[in-house]
Short mmCIF file of N, CA and C in Angstrom, two decimals:
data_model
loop_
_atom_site.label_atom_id
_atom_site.label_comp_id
_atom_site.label_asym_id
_atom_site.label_seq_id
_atom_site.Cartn_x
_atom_site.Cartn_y
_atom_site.Cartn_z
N UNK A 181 5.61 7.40 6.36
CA UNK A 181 5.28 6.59 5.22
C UNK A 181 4.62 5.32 5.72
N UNK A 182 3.66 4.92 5.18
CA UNK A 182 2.83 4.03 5.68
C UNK A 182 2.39 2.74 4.58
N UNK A 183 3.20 1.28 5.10
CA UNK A 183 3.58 0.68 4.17
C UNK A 183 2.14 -0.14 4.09
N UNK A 184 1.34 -0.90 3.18
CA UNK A 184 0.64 -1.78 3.85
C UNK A 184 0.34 -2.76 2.77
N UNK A 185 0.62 -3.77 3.29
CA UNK A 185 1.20 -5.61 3.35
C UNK A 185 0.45 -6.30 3.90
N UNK A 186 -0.52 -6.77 3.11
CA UNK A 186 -1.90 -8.08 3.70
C UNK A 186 -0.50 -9.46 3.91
N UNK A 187 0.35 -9.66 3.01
CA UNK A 187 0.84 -10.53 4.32
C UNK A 187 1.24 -10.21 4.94
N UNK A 188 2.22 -9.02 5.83
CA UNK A 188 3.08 -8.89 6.56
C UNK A 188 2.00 -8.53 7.80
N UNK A 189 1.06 -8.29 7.55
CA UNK A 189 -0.40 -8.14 8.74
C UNK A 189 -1.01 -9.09 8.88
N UNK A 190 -0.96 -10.83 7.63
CA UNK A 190 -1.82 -11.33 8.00
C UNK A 190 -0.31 -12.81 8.91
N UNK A 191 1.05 -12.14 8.42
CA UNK A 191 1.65 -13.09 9.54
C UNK A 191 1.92 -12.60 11.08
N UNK A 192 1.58 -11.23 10.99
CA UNK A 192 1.27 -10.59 12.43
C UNK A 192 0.43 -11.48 13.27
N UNK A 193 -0.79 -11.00 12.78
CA UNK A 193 -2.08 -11.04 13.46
C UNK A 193 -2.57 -12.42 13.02
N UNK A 194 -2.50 -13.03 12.20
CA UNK A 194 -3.25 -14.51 12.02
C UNK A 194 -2.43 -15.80 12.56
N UNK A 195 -2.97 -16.97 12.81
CA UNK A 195 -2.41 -18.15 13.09
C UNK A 195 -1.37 -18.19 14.64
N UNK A 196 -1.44 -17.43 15.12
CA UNK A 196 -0.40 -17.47 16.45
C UNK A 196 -0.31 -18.57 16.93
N UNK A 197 -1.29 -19.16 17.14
CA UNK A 197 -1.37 -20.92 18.01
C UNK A 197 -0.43 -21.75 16.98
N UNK A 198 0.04 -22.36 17.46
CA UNK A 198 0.32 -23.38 16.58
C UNK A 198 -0.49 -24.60 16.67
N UNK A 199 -0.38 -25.22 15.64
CA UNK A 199 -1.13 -26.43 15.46
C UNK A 199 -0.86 -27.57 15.95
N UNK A 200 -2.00 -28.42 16.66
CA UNK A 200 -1.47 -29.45 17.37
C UNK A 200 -1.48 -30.57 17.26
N UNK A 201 -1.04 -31.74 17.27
CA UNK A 201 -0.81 -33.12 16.63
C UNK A 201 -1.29 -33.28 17.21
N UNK A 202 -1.99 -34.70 16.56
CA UNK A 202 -2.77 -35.80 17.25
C UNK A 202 -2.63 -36.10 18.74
N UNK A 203 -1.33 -36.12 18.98
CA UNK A 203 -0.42 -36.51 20.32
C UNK A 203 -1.37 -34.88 21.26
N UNK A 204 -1.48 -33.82 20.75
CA UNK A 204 -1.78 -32.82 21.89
C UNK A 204 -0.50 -32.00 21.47
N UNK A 205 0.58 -32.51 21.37
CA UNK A 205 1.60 -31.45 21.39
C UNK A 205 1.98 -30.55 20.28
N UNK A 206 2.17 -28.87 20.09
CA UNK A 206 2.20 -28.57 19.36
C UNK A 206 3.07 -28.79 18.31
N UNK A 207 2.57 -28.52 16.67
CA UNK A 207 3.65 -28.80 15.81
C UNK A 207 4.24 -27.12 15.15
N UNK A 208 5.45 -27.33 16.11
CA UNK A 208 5.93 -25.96 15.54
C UNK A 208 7.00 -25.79 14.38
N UNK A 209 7.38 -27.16 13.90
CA UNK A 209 7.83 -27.15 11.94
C UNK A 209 6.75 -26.57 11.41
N UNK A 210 5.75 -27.10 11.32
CA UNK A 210 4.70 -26.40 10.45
C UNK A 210 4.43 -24.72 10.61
N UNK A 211 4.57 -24.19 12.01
CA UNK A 211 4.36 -23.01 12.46
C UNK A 211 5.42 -22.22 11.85
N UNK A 212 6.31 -22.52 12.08
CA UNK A 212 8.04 -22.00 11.39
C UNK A 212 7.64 -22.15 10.01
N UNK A 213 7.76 -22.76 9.36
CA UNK A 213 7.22 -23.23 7.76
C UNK A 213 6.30 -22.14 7.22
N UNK A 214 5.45 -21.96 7.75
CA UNK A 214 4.16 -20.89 7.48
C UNK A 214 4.74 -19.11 8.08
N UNK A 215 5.75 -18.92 9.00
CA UNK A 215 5.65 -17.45 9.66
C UNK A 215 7.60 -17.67 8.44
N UNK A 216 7.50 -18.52 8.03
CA UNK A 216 8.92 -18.30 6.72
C UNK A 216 8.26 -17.75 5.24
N UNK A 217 7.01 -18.51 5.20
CA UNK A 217 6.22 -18.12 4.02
C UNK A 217 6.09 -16.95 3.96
N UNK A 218 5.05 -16.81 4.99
CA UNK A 218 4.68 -15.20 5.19
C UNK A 218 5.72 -14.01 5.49
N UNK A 219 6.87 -14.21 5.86
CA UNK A 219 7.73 -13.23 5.79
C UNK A 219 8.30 -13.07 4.49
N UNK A 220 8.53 -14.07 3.76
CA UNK A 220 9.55 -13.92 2.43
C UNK A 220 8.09 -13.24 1.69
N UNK A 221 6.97 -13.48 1.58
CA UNK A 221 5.93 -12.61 0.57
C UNK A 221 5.56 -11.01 1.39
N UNK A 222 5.94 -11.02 2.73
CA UNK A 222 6.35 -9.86 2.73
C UNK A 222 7.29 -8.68 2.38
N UNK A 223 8.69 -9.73 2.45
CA UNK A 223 9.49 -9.17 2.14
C UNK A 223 9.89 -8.78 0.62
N UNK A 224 9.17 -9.61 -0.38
CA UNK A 224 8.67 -9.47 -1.53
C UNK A 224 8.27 -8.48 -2.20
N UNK A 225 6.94 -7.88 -1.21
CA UNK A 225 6.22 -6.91 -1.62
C UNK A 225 6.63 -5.68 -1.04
N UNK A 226 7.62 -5.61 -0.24
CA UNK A 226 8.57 -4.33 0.53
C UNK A 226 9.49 -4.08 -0.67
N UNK A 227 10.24 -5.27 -1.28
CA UNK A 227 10.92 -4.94 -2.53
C UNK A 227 10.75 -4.41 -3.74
N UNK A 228 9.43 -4.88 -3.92
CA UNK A 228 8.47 -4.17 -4.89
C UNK A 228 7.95 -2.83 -4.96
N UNK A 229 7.75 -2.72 -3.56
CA UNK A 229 7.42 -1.33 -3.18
C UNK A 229 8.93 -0.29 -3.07
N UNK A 230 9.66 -0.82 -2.43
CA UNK A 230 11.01 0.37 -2.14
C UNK A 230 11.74 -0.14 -4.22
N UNK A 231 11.17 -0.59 -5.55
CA UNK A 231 11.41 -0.52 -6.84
C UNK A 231 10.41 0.74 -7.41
N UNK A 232 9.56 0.84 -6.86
CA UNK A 232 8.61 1.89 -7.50
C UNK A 232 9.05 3.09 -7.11
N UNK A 233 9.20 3.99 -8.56
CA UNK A 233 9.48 5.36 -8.68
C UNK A 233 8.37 6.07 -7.92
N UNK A 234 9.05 7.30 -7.23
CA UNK A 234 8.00 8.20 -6.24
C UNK A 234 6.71 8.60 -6.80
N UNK A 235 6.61 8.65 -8.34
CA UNK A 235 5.35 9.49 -8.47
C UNK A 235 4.86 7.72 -8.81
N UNK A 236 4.97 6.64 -9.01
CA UNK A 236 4.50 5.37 -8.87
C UNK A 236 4.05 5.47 -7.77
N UNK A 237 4.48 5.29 -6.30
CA UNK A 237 4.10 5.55 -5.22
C UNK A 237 3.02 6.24 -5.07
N UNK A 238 2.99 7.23 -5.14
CA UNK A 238 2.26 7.97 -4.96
C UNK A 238 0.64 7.94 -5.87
N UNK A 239 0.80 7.42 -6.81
CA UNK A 239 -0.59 7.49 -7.98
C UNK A 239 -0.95 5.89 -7.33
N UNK A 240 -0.32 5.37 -6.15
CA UNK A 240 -0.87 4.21 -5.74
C UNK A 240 -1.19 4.23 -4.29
N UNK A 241 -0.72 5.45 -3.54
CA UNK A 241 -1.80 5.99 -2.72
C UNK A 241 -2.88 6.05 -2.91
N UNK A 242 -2.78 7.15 -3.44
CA UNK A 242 -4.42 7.65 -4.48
C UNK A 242 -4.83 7.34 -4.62
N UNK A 243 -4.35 6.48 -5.75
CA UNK A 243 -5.59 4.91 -5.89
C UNK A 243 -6.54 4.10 -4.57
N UNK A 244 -5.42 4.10 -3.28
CA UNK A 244 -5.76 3.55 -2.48
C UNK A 244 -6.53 4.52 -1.76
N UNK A 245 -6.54 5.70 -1.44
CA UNK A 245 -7.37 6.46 -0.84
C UNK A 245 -8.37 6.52 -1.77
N UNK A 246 -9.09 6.15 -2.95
CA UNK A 246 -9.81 6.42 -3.69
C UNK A 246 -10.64 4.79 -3.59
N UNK A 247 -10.06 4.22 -3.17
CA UNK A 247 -10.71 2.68 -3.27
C UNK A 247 -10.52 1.81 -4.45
N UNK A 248 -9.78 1.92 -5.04
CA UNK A 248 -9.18 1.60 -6.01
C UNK A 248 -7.91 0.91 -6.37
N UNK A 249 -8.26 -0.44 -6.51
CA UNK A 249 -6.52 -1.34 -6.74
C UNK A 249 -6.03 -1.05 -8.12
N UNK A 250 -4.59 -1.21 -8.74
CA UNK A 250 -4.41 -0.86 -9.72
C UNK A 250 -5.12 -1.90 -10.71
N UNK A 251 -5.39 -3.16 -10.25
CA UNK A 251 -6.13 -4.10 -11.53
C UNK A 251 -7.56 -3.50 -11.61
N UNK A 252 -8.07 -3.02 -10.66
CA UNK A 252 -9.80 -2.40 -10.97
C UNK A 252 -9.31 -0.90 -11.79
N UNK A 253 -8.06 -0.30 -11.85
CA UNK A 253 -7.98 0.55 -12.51
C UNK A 253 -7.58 0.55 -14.06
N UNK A 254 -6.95 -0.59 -13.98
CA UNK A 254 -6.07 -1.24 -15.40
C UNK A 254 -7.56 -1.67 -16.54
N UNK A 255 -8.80 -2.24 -15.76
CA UNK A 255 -9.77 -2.68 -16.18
C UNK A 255 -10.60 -1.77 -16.52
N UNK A 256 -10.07 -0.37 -16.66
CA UNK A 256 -11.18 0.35 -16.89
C UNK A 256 -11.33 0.79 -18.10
N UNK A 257 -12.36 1.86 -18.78
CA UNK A 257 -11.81 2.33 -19.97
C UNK A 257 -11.03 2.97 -19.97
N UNK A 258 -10.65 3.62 -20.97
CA UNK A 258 -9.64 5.06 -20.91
C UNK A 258 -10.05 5.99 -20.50
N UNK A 259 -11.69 6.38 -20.87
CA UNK A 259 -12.23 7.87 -20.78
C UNK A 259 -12.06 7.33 -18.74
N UNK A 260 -12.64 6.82 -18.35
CA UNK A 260 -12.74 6.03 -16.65
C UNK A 260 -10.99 6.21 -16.15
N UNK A 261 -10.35 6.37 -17.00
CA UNK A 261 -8.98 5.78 -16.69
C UNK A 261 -8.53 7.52 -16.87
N UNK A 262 -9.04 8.05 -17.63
CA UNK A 262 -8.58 9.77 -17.54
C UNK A 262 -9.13 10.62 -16.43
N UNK A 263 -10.57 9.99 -16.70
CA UNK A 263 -11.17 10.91 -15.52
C UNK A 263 -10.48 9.94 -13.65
N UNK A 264 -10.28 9.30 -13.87
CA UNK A 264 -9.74 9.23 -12.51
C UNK A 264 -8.07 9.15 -11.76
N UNK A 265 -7.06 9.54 -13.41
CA UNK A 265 -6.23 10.30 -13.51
C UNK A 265 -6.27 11.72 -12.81
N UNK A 266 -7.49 12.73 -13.87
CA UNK A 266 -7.83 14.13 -13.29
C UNK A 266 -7.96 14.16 -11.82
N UNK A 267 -8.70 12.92 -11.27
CA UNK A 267 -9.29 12.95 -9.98
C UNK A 267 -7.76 13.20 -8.84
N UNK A 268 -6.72 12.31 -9.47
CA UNK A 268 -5.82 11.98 -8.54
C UNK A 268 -4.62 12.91 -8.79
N UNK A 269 -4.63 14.03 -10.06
CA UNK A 269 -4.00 15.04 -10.43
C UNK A 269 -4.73 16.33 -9.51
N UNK A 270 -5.92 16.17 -9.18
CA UNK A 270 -6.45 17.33 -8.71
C UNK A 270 -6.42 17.30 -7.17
N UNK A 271 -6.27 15.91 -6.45
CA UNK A 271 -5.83 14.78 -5.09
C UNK A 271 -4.32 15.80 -4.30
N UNK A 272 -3.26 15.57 -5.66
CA UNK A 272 -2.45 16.38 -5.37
C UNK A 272 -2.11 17.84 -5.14
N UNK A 273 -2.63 17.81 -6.42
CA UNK A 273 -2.82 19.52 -6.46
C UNK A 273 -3.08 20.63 -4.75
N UNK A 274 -4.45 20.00 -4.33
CA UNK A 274 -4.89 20.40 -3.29
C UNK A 274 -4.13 19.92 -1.68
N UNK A 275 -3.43 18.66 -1.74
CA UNK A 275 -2.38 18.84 -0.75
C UNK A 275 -0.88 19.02 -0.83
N UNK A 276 -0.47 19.68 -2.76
CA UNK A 276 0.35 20.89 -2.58
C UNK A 276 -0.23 22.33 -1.94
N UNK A 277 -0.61 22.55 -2.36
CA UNK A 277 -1.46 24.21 -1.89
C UNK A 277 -1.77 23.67 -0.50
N UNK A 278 -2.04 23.06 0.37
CA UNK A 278 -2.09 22.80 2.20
C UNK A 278 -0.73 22.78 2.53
N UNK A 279 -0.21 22.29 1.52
CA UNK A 279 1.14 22.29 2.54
C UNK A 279 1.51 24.02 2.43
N UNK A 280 1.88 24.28 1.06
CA UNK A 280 2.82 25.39 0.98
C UNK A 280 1.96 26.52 1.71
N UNK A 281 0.35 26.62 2.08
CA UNK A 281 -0.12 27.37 3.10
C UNK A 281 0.39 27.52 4.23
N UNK A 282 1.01 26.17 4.30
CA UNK A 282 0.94 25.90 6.00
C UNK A 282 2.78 26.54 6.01
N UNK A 283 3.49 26.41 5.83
CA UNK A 283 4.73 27.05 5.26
C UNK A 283 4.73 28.78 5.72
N UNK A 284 5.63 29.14 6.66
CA UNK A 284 5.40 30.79 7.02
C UNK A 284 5.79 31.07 5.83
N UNK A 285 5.54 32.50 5.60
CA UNK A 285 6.05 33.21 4.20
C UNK A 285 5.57 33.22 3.20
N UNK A 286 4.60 31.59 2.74
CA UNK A 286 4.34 31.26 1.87
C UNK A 286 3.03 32.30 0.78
N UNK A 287 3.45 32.03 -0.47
CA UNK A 287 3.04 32.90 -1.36
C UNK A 287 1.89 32.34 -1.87
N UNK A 288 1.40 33.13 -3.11
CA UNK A 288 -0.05 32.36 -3.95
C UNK A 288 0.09 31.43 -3.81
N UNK A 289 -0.93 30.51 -3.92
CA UNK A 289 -0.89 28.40 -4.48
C UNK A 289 -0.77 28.62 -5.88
N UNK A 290 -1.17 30.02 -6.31
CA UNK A 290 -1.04 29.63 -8.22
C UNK A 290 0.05 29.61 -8.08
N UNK A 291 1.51 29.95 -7.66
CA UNK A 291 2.65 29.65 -8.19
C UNK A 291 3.14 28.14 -8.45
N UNK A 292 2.17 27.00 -8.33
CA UNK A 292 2.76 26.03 -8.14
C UNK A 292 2.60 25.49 -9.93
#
């Protein structure tokens, strides 16, 4: 499962130096202050995420493999908002039938 968190990547990877006072020496209250920020809005959006029901999850993959945030989806019309429903109903569809292929034994994909 593959979680992904623009803050929890951007308190990874951004700001490492700390910032340095006038004096030269670094100020690491401020550094602490900022890698506290960025963890609690990570930890935020981990909560948010482990609240969403599985097929929530999942229609927000989709979305995301499709290029698509849920506000560019919320903004759409309906007919835009069905057809890229179908898109992400038919998303699944096709990696049920890969899996249950891949499955010894396994029977038609119409049974699904």
């Amino acid at each position: 499962m593959k979680i992904e968190s623009k803050a929890l990547s951007d308190s990874l990877l951004a700001n490492f130096a700390p910032k340095k006072n006038g004096d030269g020496t670094a100020d690491f209250g401020a550094l602490l202050k900022h890698a506290e920020t960025k963890q609690s809005e990570g930890a935020a959006e981990l909560e948010k995420y482990l609240k969403m029901t599985p097929a929530e999850r999942m229609t927000k993959a989709m979305l995301n493999k499709l290029g698509i945030s849920q506000a560019d989806f919320d903004a759409m019309t309906p007919e835009q908002q069905a057809a890229i429903t179908a898109k992400i109903t038919q998303m699944i569809r096709e990696e049920m039938e890969q899996k249950m292929a891949q499955k010894p034994g396994a029977t038609s994909a119409n049974a699904i």
